[in-house]
XYZ file of C-alpha atoms in Angstrom:
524
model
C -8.124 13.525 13.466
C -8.040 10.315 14.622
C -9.696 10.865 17.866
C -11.870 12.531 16.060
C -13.183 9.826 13.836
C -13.261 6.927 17.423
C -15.359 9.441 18.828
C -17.540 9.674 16.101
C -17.894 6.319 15.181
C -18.598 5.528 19.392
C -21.508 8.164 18.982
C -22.288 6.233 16.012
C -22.302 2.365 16.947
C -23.137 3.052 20.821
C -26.216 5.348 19.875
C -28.283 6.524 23.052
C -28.986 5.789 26.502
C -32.834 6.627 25.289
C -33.661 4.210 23.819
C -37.246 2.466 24.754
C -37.947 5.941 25.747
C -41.186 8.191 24.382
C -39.811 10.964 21.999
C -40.773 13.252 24.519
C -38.422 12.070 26.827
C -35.192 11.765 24.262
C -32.890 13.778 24.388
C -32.179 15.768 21.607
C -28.794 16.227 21.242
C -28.364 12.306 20.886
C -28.960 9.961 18.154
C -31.709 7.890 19.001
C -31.092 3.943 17.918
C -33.867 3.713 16.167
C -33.098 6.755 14.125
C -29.804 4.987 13.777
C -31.256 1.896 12.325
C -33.246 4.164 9.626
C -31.630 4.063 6.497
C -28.931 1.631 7.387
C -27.001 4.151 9.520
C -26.167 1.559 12.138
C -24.103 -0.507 9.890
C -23.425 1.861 7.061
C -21.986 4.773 9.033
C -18.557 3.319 10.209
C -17.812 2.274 6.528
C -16.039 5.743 5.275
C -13.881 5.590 8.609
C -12.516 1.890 7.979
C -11.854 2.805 4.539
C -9.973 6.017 5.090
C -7.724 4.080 7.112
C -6.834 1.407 4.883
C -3.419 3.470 4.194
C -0.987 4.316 5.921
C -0.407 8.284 7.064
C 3.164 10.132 6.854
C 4.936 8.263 9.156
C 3.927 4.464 8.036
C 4.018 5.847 4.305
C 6.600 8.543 3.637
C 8.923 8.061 6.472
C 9.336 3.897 5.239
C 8.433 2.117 2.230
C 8.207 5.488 0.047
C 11.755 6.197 1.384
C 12.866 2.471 1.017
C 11.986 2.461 -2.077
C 13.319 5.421 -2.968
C 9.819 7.369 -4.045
C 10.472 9.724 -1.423
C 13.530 10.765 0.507
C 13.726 13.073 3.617
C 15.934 16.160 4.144
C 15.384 15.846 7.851
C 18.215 14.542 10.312
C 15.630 12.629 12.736
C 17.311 11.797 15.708
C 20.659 12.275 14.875
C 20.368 10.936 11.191
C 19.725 7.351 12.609
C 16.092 6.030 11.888
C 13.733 3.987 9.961
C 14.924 5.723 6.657
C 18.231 3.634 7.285
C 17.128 0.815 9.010
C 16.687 1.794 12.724
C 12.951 1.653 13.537
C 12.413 4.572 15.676
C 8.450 4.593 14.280
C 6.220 1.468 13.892
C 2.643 2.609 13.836
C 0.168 1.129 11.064
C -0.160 -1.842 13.058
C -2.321 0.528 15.794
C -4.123 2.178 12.742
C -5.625 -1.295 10.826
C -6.413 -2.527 14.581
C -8.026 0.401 16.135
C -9.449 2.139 12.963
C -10.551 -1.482 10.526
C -10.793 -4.176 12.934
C -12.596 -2.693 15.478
C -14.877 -1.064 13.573
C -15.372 -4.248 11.355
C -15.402 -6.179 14.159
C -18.432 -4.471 15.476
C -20.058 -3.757 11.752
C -20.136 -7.573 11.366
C -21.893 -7.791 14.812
C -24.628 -4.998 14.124
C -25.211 -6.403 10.731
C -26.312 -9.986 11.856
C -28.314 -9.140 14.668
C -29.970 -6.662 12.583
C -30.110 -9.037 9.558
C -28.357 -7.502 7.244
C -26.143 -9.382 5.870
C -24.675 -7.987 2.455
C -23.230 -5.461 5.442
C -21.486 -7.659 6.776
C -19.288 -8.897 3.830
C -18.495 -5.098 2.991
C -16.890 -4.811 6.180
C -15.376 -8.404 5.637
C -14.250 -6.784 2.342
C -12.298 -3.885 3.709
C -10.660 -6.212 6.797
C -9.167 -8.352 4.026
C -7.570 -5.144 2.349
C -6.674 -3.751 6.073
C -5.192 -7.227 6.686
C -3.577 -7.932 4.079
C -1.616 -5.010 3.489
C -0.814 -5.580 7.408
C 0.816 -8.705 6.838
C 3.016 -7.804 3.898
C 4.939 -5.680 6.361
C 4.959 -8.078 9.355
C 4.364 -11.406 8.451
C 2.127 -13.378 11.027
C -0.964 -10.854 12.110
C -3.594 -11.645 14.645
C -6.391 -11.766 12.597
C -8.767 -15.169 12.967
C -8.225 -14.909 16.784
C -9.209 -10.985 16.316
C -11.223 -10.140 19.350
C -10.315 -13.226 21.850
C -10.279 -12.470 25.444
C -7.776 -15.244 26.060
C -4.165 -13.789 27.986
C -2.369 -14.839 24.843
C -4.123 -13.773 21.610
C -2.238 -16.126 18.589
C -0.828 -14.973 15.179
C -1.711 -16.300 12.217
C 0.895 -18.753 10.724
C 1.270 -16.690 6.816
C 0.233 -19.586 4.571
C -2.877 -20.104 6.866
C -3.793 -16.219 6.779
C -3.400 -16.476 3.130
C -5.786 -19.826 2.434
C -8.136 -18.151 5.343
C -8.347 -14.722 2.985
C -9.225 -16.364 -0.463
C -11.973 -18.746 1.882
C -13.451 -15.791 3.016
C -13.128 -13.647 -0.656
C -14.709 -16.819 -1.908
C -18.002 -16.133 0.571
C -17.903 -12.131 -0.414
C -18.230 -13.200 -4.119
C -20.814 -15.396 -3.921
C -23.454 -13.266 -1.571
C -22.444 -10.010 -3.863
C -23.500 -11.759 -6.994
C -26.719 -13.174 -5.530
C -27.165 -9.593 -4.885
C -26.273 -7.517 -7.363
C -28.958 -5.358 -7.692
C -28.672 -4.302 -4.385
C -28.212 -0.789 -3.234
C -27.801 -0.446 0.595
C -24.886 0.687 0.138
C -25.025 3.444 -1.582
C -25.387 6.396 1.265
C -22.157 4.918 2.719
C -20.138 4.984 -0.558
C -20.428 7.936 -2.950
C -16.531 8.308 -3.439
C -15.565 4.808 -4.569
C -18.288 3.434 -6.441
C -22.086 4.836 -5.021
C -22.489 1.747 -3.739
C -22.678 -1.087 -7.047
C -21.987 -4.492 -6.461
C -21.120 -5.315 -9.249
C -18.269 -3.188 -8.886
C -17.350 -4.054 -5.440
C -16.960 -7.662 -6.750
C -14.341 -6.376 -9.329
C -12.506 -5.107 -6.197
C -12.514 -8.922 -4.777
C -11.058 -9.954 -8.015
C -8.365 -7.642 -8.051
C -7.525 -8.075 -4.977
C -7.651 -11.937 -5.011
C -5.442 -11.610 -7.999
C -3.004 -9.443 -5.965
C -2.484 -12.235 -3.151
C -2.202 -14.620 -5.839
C 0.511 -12.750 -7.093
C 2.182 -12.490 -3.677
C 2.312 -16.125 -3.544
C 4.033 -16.950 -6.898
C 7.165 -17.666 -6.002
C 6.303 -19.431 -2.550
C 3.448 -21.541 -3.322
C 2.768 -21.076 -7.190
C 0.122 -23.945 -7.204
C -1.954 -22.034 -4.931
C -0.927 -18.450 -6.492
C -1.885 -20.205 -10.156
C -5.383 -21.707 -8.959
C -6.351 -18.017 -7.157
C -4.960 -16.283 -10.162
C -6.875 -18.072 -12.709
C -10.131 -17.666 -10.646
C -9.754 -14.010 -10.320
C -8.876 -13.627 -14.148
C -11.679 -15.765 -15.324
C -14.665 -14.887 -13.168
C -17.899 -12.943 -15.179
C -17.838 -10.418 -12.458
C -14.247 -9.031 -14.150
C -11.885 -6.972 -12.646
C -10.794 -2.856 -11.874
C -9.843 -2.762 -15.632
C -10.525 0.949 -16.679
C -9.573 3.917 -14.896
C -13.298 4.688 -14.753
C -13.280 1.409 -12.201
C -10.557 2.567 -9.695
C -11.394 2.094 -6.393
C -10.808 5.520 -4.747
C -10.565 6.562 -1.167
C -12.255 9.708 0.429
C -9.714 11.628 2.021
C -12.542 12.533 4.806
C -11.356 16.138 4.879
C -7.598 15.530 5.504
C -4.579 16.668 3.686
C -3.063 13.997 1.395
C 0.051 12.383 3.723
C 2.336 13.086 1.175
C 1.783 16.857 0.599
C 0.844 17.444 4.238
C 4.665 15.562 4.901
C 6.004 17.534 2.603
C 4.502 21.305 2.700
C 3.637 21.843 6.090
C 6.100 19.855 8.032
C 8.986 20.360 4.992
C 10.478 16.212 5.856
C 9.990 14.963 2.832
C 11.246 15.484 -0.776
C 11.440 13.769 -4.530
C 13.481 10.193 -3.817
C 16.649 9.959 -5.825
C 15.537 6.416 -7.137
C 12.310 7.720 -8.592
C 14.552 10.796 -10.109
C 16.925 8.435 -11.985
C 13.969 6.284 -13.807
C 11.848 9.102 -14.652
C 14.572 11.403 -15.701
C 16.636 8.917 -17.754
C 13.527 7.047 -19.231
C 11.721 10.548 -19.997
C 8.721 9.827 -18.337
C 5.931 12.195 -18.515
C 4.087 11.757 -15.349
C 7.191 13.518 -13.509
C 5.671 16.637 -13.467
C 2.371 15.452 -12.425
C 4.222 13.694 -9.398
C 6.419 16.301 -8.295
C 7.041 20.345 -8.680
C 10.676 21.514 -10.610
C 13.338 23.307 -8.541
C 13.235 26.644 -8.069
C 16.881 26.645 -8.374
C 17.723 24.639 -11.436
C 21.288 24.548 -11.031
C 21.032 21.702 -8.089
C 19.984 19.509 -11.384
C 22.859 20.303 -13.409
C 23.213 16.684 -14.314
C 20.151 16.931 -16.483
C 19.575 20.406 -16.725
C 16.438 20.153 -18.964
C 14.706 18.261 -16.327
C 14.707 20.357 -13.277
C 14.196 17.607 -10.604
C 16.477 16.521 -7.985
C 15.212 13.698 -5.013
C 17.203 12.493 -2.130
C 18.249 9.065 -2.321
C 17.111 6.787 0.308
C 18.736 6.617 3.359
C 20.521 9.342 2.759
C 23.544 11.596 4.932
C 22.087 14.677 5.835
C 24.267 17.132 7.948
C 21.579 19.787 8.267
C 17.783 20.079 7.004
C 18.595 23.092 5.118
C 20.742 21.664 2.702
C 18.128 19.562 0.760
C 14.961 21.766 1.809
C 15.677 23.177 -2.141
C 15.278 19.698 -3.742
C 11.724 18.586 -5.649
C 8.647 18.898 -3.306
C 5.546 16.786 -4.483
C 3.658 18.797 -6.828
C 1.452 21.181 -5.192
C -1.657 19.756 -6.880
C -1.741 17.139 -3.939
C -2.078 20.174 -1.240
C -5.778 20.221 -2.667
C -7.363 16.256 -3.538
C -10.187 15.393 -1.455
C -9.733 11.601 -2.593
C -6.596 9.322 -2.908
C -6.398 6.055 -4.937
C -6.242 2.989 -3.285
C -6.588 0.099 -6.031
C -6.307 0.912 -9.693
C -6.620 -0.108 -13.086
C -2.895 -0.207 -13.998
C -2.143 -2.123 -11.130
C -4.133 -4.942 -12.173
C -3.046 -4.721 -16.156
C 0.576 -5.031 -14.687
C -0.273 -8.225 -12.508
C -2.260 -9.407 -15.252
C 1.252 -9.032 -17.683
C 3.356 -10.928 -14.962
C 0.578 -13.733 -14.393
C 0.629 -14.093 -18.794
C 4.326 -14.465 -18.264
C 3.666 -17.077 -15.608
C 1.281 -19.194 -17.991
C -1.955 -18.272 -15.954
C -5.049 -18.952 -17.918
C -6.964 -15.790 -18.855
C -3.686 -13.187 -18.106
C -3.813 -12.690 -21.935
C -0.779 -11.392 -23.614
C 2.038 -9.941 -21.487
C 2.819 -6.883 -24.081
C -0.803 -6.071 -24.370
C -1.302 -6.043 -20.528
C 2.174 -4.345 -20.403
C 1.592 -1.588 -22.318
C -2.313 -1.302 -21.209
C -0.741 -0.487 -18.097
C 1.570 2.089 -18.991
C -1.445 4.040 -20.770
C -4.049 3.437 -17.768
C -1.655 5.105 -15.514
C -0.686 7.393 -17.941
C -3.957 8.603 -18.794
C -5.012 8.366 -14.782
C -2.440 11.039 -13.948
C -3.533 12.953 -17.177
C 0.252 12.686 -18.731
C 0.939 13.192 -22.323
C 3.320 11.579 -25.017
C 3.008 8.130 -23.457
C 2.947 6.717 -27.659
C 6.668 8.166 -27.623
C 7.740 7.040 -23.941
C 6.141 2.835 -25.120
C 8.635 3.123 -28.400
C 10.971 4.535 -26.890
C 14.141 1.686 -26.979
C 16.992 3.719 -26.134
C 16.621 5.638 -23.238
C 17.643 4.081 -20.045
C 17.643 5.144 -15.936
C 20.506 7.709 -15.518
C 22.790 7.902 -12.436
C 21.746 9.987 -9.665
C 24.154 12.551 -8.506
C 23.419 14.202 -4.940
C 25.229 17.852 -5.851
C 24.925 18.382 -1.915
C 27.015 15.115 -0.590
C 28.794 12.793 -3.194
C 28.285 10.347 -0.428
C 24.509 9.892 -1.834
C 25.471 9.362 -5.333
C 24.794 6.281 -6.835
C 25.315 4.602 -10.305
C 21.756 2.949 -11.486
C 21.858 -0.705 -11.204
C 19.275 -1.021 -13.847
C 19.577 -0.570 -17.485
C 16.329 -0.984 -19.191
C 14.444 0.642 -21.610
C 10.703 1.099 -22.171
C 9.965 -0.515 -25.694
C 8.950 -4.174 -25.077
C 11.122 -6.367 -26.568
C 9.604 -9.936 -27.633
C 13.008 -11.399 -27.668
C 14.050 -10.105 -24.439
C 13.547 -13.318 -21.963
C 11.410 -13.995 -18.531
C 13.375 -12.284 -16.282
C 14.193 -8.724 -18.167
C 10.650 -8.795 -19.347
C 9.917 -9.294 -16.008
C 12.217 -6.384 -14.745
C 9.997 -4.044 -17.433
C 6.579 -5.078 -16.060
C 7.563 -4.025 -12.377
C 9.648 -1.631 -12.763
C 6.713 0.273 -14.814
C 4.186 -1.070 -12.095
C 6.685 0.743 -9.392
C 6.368 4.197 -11.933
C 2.498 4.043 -12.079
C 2.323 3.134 -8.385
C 3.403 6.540 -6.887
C 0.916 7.452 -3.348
C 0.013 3.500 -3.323
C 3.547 2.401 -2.326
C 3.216 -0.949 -0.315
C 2.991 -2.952 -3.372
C 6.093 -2.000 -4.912
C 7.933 -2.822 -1.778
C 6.277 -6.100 -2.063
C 6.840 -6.905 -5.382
C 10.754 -5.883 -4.890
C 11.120 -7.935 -2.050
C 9.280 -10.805 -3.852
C 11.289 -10.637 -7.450
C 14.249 -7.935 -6.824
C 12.209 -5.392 -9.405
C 12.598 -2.836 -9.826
C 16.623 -2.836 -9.279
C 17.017 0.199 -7.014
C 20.181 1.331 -5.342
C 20.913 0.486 -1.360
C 20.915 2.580 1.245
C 23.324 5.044 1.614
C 23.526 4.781 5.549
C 22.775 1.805 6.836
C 22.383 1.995 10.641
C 21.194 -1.295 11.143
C 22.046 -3.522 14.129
C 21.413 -5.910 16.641
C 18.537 -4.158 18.193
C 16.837 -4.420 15.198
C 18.174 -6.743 13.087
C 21.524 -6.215 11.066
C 20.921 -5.565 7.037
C 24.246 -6.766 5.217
C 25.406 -4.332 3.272
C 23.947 -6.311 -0.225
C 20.539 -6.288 0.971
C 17.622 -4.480 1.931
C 15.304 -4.215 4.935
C 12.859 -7.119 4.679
C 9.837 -6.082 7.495
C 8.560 -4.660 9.911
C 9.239 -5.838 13.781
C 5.928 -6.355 15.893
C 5.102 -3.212 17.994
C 6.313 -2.577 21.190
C 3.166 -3.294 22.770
C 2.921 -6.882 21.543
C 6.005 -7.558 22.203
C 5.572 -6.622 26.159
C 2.106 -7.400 26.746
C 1.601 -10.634 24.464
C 4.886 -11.888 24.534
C 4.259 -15.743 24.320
C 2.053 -14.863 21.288
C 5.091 -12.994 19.084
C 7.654 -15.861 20.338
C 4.988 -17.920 18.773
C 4.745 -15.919 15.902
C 8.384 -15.961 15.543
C 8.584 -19.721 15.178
C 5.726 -19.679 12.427
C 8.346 -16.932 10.018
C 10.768 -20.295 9.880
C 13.721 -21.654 11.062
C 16.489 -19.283 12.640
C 13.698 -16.559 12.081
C 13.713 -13.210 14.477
C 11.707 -10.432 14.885
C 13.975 -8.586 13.361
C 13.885 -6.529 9.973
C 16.033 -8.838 8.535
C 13.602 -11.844 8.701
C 12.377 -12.781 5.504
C 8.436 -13.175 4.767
C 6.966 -16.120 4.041
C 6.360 -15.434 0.093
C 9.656 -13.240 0.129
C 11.730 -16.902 -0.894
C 14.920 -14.830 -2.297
C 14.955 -17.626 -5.045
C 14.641 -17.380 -8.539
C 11.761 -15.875 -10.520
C 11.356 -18.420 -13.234
């Protein structure tokens, strides 16, 4: 599919050879550049493309951070049992995807739309770099982004904390030529999944997301992460704040990576970590997540709750042994669109910043349990009045019937029911580890948000296969990044040593190298 969708966005941007020609002598079988420029086309038609690719597939998704954080685990004994599910990186590939399939065709959008004086354009595609970017650098650190597109032999990283003041600069720009534009509707043809086009509800995506990287940087730099925060939570424009505002992403046609992962290539099952919070706290959204056993006797821990994951990093012997456990539920084998930013998200950053004493966050139990009903009512889940009073019931252990070796006894012992006496940190520990619940087929964040604060607590890996060719995880921890691809590493190798030296002292590209905003210190 993907060479697919460069070939069609060549035809696309390159247009004819005709061009200058009399009709009469195009050909026509090609798209004429002036028929491109009708309509917008030149600018506009890349956009769907650049936005599909803003995730990651099965590999970067299911086969990581899903696993790693214990969403998703696999049955499958890749390469001996010894891969990225328990920290050897045998795959490495959304690095090639945001490059080839955002800031390329960004790169070139940007271009087209100021020689053709269209400017509004060109901060869309500015738009969906930042969210490629961004989501780039929370799993490597330093990304080449402001040097994007240099011919020099060495083509620089960006140092984090530059990236980060570079991105709110530039989301600062994007703001302020959407709302001189409001009314504007260029952009509709190019946008009928997400929002048909309204700036006004593009700008609550710049919001959220400026209140996301705000968020990133609490711990790290919480003057800056207070100042962005606050100017995110306070601006007119407002932010994704209903379910009705969720910024959705076309699936263009493709299987969703998660049932494609799971159904046709059978690698991928329920995660043991996601089993012992939904099944201990009764959560209702289980069954919109994933399909019950067929044999109910491999959940004879909690028999009237017929789900059983694999925990992450798991022993497997042979594939056939945990083929039986939960599959995603089959409803995912037939979505045309995926969600990419959404309205529980931003309740549940907007009950952390409230804890943090950022003007405008409003009250953290509000936001808290605003959350929990947004994603609630987004996955079309019942009882959710029950599952918010609910003060007893806590995450269960997770017991691999297959290989005791898997087992695990949950680390965390929270219930749902907010608790205004409960301090910072376990309040904390409730807002993310429901923001981890509601974030199920938008993963990244959770991992960041773990890394960042330790929430949710979720077990280690079972295996660890970590080493010195890839950095060595201690046996208390858990795997902290992504190394830089292969590529970079051999053919801009001054650029990553570079790069290297930006992550810190005694830094490595390793997957035990912290990130800049990942500080391992406290939360409050």
């Amino acid at each position: 599919m993907k060479q697919i969708i460069v070939a069609l966005f060549c035809l696309i941007v390159l247009g004819s050879c005709t061009k200058g020609f009399e009709t009469a002598n195009q050909n026509p079988n090609q798209i004429s550049d002036e028929l491109l420029k009708q309509d917008f086309n030149l600018v506009g038609s890349p956009i769907s493309g650049m936005v599909f690719n803003l995730n990651g597939h099965q590999i970067e998704e299911d086969l990581c951070y899903d696993n790693w954080m214990g969403y998703m685990g696999t049955p499958t004994d890749f390469v001996g049992n010894v891969n990225n599910t328990t920290y050897y990186i045998r795959w490495n590939s959304y690095w090639d995807r945001v490059y080839g399939s955002v800031m390329a065709p960004a790169k070139q959008v940007i271009k087209l739309a100021q020689e053709n004086s269209l400017p509004l354009f060109g901060d869309w595609a500015k738009l969906i770099r930042i969210l490629g970017i961004s989501k780039l650098a929370a799993i490597h650190g330093p990304v080449i982004y402001s040097n994007y597109g240099s011919t020099a032999a060495s083509i620089l990283y960006d140092k984090e904390s530059d990236l980060y003041t570079l991105l709110f600069k530039q989301l600062d720009s994007i703001q302020t030529d959407f709302g001189a534009n409001t009314a504007y509707g260029g952009f509709a043809k190019f946008d009928p999944t997400s929002y048909a086009g309204s700036i006004p509800q593009w700008m609550k995506v710049v919001n959220s997301l400026r209140l996301r990287l705000a968020m990133r940087l609490s711990k790290v730099d919480p003057a800056t992460a207070k100042t962005q925060g606050e100017k995110a939570l306070n601006d007119p424009a407002g932010l994704i704040a209903t379910n009705a505002d969720n910024f959705i992403n076309s699936l263009n046609g493709n299987i969703m990576p998660v049932a494609q992962i799971c159904y046709q290539w059978d690698d991928t099952r329920m995660g043991g970590v996601i089993e012992s919070f939904m099944v201990g706290l009764k959560d209702g959204r289980i069954s919109k997540y994933f399909a019950p056993l067929g044999d109910a006797s491999l959940a004879a821990d909690h028999p009237t709750t017929p789900y059983k994951g694999i925990r992450n990093g798991a022993y497997i012997k042979a594939k056939a042994d945990h083929v039986p456990f939960s599959k995603v539920s089959n409803d995912f084998n037939s979505v045309t669109t995926r969600r990419d930013f959404c309205a529980a998200e931003v309740a549940f950053l907007k009950a952390e910043a409230g804890l943090r004493g950022w003007a405008g966050a409003g009250d953290p139990k509000t936001n808290y349990e605003n959350g929990v009903r947004l994603s609630f009512a987004d996955w079309g889940a019942s009882g959710v009045d029950a599952y918010l009073a609910d003060a007893t019931s806590k995450p269960v252990n997770y017991v691999d019937p297959i290989d005791p070796r898997n087992s695990f006894t949950t680390a965390s012992t929270i219930t749902v029911a907010w608790n205004a006496a409960d301090n910072n940190e376990l309040k904390l520990e409730k807002i993310l580890t429901q923001k981890y619940l509601a974030a199920f087929t938008q993963t990244l964040e959770a991992w960041v948000d773990f890394r960042r604060t330790g929430y949710p607590k979720i077990p280690h890996v079972a295996k660890n296969d970590s080493g010195p060719d890839w950095g060595v995880i201690p046996a208390d921890q858990w795997i902290k990044r992504m190394p830089f691809v292969n590529a970079e590493r051999t053919g801009n190798t001054a650029a990553v040593t570079d790069a290297v030296t930006k992550m810190g002292t005694g830094a490595k590209d390793d997957i035990a190298t912290r990130l800049w905003w990942d500080t391992g210190g406290p939360n409050f």
